[in-house]
mmCIF file of C-alpha atoms and ligand atoms in Angstrom:
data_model
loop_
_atom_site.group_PDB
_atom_site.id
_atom_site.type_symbol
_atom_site.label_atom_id
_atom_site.label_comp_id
_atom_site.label_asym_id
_atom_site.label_seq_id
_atom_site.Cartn_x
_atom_site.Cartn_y
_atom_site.Cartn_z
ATOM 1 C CA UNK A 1 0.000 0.000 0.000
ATOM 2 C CA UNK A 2 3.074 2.422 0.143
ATOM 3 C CA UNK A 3 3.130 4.665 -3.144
ATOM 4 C CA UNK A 4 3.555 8.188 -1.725
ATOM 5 C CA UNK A 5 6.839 9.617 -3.229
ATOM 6 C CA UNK A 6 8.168 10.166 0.581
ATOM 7 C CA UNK A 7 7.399 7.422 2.878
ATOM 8 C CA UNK A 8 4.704 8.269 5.166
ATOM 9 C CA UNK A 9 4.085 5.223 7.338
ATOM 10 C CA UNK A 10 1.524 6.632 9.962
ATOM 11 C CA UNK A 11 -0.663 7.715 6.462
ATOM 12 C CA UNK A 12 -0.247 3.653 4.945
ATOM 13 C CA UNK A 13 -1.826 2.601 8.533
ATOM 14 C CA UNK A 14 -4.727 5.372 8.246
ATOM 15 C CA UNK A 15 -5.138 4.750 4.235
ATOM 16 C CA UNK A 16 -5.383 0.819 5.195
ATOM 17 C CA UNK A 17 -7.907 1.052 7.836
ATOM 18 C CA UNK A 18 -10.075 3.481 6.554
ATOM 19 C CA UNK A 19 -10.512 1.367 3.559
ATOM 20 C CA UNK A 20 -11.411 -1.101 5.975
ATOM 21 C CA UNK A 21 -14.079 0.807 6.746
ATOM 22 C CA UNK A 22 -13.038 1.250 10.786
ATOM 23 C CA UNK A 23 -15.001 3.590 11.876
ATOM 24 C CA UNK A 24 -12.713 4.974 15.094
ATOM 25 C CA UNK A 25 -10.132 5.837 12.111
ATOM 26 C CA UNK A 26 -12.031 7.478 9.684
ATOM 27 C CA UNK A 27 -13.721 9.636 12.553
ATOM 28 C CA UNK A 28 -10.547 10.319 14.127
ATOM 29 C CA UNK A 29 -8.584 11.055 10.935
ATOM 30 C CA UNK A 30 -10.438 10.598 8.239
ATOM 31 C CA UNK A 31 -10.776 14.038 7.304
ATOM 32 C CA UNK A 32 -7.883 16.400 9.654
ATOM 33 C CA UNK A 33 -4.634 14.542 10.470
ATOM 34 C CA UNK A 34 -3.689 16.856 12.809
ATOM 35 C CA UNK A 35 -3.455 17.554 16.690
ATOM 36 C CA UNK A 36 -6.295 18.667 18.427
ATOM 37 C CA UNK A 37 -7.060 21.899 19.621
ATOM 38 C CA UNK A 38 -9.773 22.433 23.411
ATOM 39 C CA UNK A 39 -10.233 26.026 24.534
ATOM 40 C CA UNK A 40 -10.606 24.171 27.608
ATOM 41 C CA UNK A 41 -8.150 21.246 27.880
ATOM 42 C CA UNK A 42 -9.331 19.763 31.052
ATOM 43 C CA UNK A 43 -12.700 18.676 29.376
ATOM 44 C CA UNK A 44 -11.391 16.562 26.576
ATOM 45 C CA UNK A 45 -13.112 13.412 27.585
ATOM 46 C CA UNK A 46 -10.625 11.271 25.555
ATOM 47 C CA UNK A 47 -13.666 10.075 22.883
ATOM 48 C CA UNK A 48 -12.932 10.549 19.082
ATOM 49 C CA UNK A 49 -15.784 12.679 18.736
ATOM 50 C CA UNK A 50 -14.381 14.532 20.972
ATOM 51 C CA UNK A 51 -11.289 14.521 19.387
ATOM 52 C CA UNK A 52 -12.372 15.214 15.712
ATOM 53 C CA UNK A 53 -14.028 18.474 17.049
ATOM 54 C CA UNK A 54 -10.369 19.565 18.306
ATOM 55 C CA UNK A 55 -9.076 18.967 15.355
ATOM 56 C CA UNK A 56 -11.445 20.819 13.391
ATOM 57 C CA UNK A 57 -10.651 23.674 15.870
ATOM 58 C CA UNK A 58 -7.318 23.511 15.133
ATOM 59 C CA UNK A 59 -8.060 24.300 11.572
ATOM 60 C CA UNK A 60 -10.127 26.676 12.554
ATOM 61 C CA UNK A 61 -7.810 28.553 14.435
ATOM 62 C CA UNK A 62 -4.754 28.157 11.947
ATOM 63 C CA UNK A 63 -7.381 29.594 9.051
ATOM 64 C CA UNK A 64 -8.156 32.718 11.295
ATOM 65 C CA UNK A 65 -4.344 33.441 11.589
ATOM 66 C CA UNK A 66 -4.192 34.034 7.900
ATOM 67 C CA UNK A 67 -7.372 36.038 8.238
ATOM 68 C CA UNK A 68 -9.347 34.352 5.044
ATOM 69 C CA UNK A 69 -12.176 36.308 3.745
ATOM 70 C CA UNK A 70 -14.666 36.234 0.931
ATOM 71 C CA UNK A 71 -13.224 35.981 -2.507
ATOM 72 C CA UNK A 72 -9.421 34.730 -1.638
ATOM 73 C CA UNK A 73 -7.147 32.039 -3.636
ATOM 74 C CA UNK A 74 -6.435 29.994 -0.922
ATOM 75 C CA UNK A 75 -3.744 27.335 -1.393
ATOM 76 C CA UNK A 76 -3.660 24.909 1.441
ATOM 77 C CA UNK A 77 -0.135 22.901 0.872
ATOM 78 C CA UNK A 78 0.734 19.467 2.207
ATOM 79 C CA UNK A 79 -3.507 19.548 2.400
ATOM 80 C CA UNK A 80 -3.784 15.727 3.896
ATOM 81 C CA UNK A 81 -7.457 14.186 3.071
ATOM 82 C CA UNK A 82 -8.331 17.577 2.090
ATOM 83 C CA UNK A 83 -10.162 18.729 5.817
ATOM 84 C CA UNK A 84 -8.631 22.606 6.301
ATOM 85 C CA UNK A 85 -10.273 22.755 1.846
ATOM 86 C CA UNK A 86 -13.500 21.349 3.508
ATOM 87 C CA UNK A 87 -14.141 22.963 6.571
ATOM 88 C CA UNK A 88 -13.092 26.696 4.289
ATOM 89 C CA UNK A 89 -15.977 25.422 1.994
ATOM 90 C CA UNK A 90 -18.533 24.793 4.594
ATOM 91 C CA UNK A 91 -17.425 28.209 6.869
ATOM 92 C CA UNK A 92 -16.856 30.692 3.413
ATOM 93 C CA UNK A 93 -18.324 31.031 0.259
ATOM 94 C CA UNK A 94 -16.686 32.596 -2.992
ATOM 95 C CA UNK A 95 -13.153 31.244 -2.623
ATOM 96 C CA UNK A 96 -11.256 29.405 -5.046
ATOM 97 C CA UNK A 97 -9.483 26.709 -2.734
ATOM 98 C CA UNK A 98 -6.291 24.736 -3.853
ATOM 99 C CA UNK A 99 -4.952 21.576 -2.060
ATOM 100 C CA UNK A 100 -1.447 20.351 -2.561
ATOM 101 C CA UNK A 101 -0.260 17.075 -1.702
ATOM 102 C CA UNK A 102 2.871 14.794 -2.889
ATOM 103 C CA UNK A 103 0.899 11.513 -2.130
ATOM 104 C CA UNK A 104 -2.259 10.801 -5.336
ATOM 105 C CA UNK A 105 -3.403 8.156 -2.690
ATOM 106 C CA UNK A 106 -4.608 10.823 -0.377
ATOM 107 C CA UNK A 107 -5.725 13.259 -3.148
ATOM 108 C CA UNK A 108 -8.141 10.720 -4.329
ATOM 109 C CA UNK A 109 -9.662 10.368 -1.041
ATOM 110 C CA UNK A 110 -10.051 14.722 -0.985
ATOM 111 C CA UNK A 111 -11.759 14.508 -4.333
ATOM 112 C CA UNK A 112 -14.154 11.728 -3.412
ATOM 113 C CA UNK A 113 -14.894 13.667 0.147
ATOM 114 C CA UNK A 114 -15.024 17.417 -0.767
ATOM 115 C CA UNK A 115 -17.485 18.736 -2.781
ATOM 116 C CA UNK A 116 -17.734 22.331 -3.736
ATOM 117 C CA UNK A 117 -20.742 24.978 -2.395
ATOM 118 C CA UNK A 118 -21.316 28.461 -1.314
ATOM 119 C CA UNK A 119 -20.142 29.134 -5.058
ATOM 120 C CA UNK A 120 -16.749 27.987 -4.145
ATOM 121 C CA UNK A 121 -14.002 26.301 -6.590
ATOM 122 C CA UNK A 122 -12.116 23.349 -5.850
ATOM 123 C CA UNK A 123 -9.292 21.696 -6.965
ATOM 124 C CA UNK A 124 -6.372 19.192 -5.611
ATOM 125 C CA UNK A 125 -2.987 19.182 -7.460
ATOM 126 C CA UNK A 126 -0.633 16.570 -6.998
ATOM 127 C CA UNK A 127 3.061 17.809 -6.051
ATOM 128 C CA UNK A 128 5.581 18.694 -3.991
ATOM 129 C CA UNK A 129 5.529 22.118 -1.426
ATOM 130 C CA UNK A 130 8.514 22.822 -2.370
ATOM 131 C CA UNK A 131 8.504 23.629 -6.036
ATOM 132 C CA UNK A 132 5.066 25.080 -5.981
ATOM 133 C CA UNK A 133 3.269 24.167 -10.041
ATOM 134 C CA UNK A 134 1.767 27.558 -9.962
ATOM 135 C CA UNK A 135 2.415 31.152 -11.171
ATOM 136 C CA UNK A 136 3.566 34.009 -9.137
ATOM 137 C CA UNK A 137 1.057 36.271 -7.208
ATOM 138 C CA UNK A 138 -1.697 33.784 -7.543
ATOM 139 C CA UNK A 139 -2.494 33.251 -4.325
ATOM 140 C CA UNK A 140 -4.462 35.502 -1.231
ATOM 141 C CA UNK A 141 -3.681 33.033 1.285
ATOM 142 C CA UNK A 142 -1.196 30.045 1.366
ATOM 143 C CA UNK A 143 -1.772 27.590 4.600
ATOM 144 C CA UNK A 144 0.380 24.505 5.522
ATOM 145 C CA UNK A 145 -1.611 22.894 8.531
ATOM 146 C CA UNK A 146 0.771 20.597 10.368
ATOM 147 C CA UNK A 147 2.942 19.388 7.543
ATOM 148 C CA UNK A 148 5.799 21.508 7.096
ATOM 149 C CA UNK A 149 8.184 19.308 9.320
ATOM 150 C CA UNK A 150 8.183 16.700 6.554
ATOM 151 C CA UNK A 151 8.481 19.048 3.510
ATOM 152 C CA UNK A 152 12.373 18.474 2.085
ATOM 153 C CA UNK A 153 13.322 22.415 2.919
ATOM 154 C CA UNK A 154 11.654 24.720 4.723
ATOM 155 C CA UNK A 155 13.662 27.793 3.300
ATOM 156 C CA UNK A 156 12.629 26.700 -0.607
ATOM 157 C CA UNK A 157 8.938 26.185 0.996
ATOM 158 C CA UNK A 158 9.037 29.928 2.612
ATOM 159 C CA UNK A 159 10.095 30.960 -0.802
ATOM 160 C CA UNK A 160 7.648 29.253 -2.554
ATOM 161 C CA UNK A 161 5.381 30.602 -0.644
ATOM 162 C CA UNK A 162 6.503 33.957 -1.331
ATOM 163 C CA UNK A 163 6.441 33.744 -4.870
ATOM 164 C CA UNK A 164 3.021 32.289 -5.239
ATOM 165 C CA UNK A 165 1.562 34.865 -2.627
ATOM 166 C CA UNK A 166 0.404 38.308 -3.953
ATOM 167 C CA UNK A 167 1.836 41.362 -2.755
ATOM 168 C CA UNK A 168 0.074 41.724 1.241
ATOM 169 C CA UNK A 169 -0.782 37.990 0.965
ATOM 170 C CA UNK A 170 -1.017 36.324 3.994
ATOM 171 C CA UNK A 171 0.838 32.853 5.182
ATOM 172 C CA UNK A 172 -0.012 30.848 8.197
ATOM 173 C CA UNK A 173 1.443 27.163 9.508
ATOM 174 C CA UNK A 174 1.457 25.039 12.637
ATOM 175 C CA UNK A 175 4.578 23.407 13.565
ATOM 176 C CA UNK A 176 6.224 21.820 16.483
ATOM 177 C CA UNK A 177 9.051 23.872 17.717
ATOM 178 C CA UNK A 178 11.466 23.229 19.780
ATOM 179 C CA UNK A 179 12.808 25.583 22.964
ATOM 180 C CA UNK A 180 16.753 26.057 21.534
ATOM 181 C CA UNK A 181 17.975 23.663 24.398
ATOM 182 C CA UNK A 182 15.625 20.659 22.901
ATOM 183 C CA UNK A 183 17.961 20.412 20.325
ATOM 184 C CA UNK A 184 21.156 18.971 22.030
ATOM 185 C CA UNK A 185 19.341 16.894 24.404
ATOM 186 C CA UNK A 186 18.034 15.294 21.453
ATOM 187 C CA UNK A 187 20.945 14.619 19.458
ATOM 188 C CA UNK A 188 21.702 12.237 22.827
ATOM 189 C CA UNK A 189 18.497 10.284 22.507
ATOM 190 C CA UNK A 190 19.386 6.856 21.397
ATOM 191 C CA UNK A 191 18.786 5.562 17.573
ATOM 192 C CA UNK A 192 16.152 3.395 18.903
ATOM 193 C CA UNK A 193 13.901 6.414 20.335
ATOM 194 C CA UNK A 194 14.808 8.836 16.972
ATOM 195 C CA UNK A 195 14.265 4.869 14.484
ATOM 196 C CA UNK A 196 10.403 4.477 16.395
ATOM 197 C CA UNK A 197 9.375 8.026 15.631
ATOM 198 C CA UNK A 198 10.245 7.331 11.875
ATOM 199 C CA UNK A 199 8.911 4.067 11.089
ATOM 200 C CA UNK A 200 5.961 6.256 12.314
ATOM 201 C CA UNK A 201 5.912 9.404 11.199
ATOM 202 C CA UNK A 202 8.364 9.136 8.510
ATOM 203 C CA UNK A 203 11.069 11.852 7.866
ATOM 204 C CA UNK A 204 10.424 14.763 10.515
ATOM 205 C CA UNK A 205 12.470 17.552 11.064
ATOM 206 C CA UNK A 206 11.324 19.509 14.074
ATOM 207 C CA UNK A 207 14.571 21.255 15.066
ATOM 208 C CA UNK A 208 13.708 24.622 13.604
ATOM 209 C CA UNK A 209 13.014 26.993 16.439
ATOM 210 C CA UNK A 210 11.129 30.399 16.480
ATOM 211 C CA UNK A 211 14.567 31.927 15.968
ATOM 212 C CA UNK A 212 15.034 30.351 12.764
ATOM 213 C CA UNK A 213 11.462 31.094 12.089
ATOM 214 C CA UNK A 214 12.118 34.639 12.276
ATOM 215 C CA UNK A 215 15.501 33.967 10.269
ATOM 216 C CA UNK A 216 13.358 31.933 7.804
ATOM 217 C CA UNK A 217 10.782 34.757 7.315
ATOM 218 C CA UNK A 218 13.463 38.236 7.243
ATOM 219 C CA UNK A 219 15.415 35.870 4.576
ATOM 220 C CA UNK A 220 12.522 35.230 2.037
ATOM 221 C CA UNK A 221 10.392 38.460 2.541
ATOM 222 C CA UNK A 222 7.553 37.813 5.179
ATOM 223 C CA UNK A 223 6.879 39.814 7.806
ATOM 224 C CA UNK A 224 6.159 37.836 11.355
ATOM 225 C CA UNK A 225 2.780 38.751 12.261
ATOM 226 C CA UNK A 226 1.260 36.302 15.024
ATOM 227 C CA UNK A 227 2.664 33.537 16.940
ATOM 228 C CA UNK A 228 0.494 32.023 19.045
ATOM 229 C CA UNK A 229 1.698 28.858 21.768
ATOM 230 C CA UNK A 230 -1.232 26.365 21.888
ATOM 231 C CA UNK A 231 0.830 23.796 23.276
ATOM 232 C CA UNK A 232 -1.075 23.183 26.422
ATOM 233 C CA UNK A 233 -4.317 23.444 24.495
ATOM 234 C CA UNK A 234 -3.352 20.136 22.207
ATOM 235 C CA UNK A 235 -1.893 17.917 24.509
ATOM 236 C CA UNK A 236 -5.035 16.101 25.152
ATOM 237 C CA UNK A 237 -4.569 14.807 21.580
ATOM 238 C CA UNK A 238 -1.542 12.228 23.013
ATOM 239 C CA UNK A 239 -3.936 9.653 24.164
ATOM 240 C CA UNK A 240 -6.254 9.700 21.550
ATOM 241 C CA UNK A 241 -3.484 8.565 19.243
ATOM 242 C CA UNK A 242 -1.639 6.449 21.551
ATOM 243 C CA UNK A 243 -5.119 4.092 22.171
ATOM 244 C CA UNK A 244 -5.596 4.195 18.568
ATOM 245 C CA UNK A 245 -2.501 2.535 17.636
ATOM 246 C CA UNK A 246 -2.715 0.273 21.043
ATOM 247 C CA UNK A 247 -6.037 -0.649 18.959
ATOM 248 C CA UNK A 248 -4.638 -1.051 15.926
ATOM 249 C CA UNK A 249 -1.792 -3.249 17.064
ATOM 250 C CA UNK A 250 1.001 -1.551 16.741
ATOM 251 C CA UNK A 251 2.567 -1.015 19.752
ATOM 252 C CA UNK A 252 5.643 0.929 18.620
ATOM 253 C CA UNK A 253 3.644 3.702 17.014
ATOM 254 C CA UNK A 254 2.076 4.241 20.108
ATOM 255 C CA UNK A 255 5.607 4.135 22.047
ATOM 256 C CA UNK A 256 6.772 6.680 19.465
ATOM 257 C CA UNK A 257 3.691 9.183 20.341
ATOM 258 C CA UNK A 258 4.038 8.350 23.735
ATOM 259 C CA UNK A 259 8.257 10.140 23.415
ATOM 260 C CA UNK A 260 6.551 13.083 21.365
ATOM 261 C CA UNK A 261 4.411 13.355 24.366
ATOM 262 C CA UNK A 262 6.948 13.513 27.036
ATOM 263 C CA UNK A 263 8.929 16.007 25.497
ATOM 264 C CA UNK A 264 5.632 18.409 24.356
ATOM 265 C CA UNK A 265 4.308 17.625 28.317
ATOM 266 C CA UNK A 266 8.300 18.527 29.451
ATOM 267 C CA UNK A 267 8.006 21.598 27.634
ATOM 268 C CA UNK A 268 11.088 21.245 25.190
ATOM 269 C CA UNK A 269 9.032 20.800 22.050
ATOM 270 C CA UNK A 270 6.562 23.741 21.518
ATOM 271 C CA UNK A 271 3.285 23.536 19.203
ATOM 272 C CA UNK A 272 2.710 27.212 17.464
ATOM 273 C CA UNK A 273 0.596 28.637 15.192
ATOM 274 C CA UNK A 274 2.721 31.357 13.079
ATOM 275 C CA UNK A 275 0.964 34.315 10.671
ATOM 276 C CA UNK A 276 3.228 36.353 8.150
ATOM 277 C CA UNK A 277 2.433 38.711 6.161
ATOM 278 C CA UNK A 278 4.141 38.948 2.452
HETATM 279 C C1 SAM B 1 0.315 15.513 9.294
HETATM 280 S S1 SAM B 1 -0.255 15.485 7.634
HETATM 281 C C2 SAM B 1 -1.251 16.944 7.639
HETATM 282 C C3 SAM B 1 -2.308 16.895 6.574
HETATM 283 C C4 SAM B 1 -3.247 18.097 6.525
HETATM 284 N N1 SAM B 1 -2.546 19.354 6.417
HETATM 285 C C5 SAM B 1 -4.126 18.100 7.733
HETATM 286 O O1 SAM B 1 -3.894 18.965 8.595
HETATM 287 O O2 SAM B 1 -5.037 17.280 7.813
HETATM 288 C C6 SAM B 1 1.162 15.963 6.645
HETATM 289 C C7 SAM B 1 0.861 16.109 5.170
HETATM 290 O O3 SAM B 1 1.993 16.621 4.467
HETATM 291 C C8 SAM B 1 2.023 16.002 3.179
HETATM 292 N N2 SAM B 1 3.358 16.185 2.607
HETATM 293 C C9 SAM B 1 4.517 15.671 3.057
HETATM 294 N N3 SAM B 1 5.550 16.090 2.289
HETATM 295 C C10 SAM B 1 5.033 16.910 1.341
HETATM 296 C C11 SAM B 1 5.605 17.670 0.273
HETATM 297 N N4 SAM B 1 6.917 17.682 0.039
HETATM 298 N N5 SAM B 1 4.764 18.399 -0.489
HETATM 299 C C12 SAM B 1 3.435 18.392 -0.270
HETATM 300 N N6 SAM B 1 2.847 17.696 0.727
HETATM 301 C C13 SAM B 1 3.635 16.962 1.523
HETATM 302 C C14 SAM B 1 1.661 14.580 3.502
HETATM 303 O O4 SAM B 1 1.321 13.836 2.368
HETATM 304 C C15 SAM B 1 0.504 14.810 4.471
HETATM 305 O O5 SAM B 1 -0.687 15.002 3.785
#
């Protein structure tokens, strides 16, 4: 089942299972793969109901950071099953939406599940974030919900970005950042912890801090405009995911959430919401 062009393990498990038909799966990440977000943390009751509502206010609140309005080209890279394109379509109308993904597999899925309203256009483009297929200025709005750790360069993605983004167009991602002292303490974590994280998640860099963030947007032309730390408001998303993979038999996945957890719980890695302005 493995035919993205980068190997994306965790998405082979969720493709396999939701073409099973499990229903936990397909409610829990059938449409976002993303963390969670709960205004009020302490009453996530651990259900995936309860999760798939967090994760649709995650979207939410990464959407409002690149303050989308009536009438925008939005282009929503690395765009998963195609859930930040649906939830714009249900909450907007007149805006031509764009997702970009480097795996067909889970652009099929997008086409099947999102249908266009509210006089909205839709279309999914196969390719990779980092060499956007589409002229300059073309965009309002460009979005990349929880996907830019696996992208091959995040300065070529910034600059993409950039280039596709009209003059005052607005940018907005969620990424897992790390506090600056993160970054040696991990270099001493075994193989075995940094191997179980990858035969999940597949390749993930999350060792650029906000520093480099700020580096990142000064050295391709964006302006910093919002950073928001919701990393206490998405931790309830760690058992979600570890049960499901307990559930789905495979015990190392969960293992490999349960080290993300530690270190988000411990502080060192960071989840923000960043806004820029071109
Ligand atoms: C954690 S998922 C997030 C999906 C979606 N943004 C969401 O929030 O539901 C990461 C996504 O990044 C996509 N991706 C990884 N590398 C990519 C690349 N180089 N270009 C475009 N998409 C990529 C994956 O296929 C996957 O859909």
């Amino acid at each position: 089942m493995q035919s993205a062009k980068i190997p994306l393990p965790y998405f082979d498990i969720l493709l396999e299972h939701i073409n099973l038909g499990d229903a936990a799966v397909q409610k829990t990440f059938g449409r976002h793969v993303h963390w969670g977000y709960w205004e009020n943390p302490w009453k996530a009751d651990g259900s995936v109901d309860d999760f798939a509502a967090a994760a649709e206010q995650l979207t939410q609140r990464v959407y409002a950071a690149a303050n989308v309005k009536e009438g925008d080209r939005v282009l929503d890279a690395g765009c998963g099953f195609g859930g930040t394109i649906a939830s714009l379509n249900e909450n907007f109308s007149n805006l031509n939406l764009v997702g970009l993904n480097i795996d067909p597999r889970q652009l099929e899925r997008a086409r099947q599940e999102v249908q266009p309203h509210g006089n909205n256009q839709i279309e999914f483009v196969e390719g990779d974030a980092c060499q956007l297929p589409f002229a300059d200025a073309s965009f309002d709005v460009v979005l990349a919900v929880e996907c830019i750790f696996h992208f091959p360069s995040r300065a070529d993605f910034f600059h993409e970005a950039r280039r596709v983004l009209r003059p005052g167009g607005r940018f907005a991602i969620c990424d897992f950042v790390p506090l600056p002292v993160f970054n040696p303490i991990r270099r001493l974590l075994t193989n075995k912890v940094v191997s179980a994280v990858e035969d999940t998640y597949g390749r993930v860099n999350s060792e650029c801090t906000l520093a480099d963030y700020r580096k990142l947007a000064t050295d391709s032309g964006f302006t910093l405009t919002l950073k928001e730390d919701i990393t206490g408001k998405t931790l309830p998303t760690y058992p979600v995911i570890r049960r499901l993979f307990e559930q789905l038999d495979k015990p190392d996945s969960a293992q490999a959430t349960a080290e993300v957890e530690l270190v988000s719980r411990l502080g060192l890695l960071r989840y923000l919401i960043l806004g820029f302005t071109r």
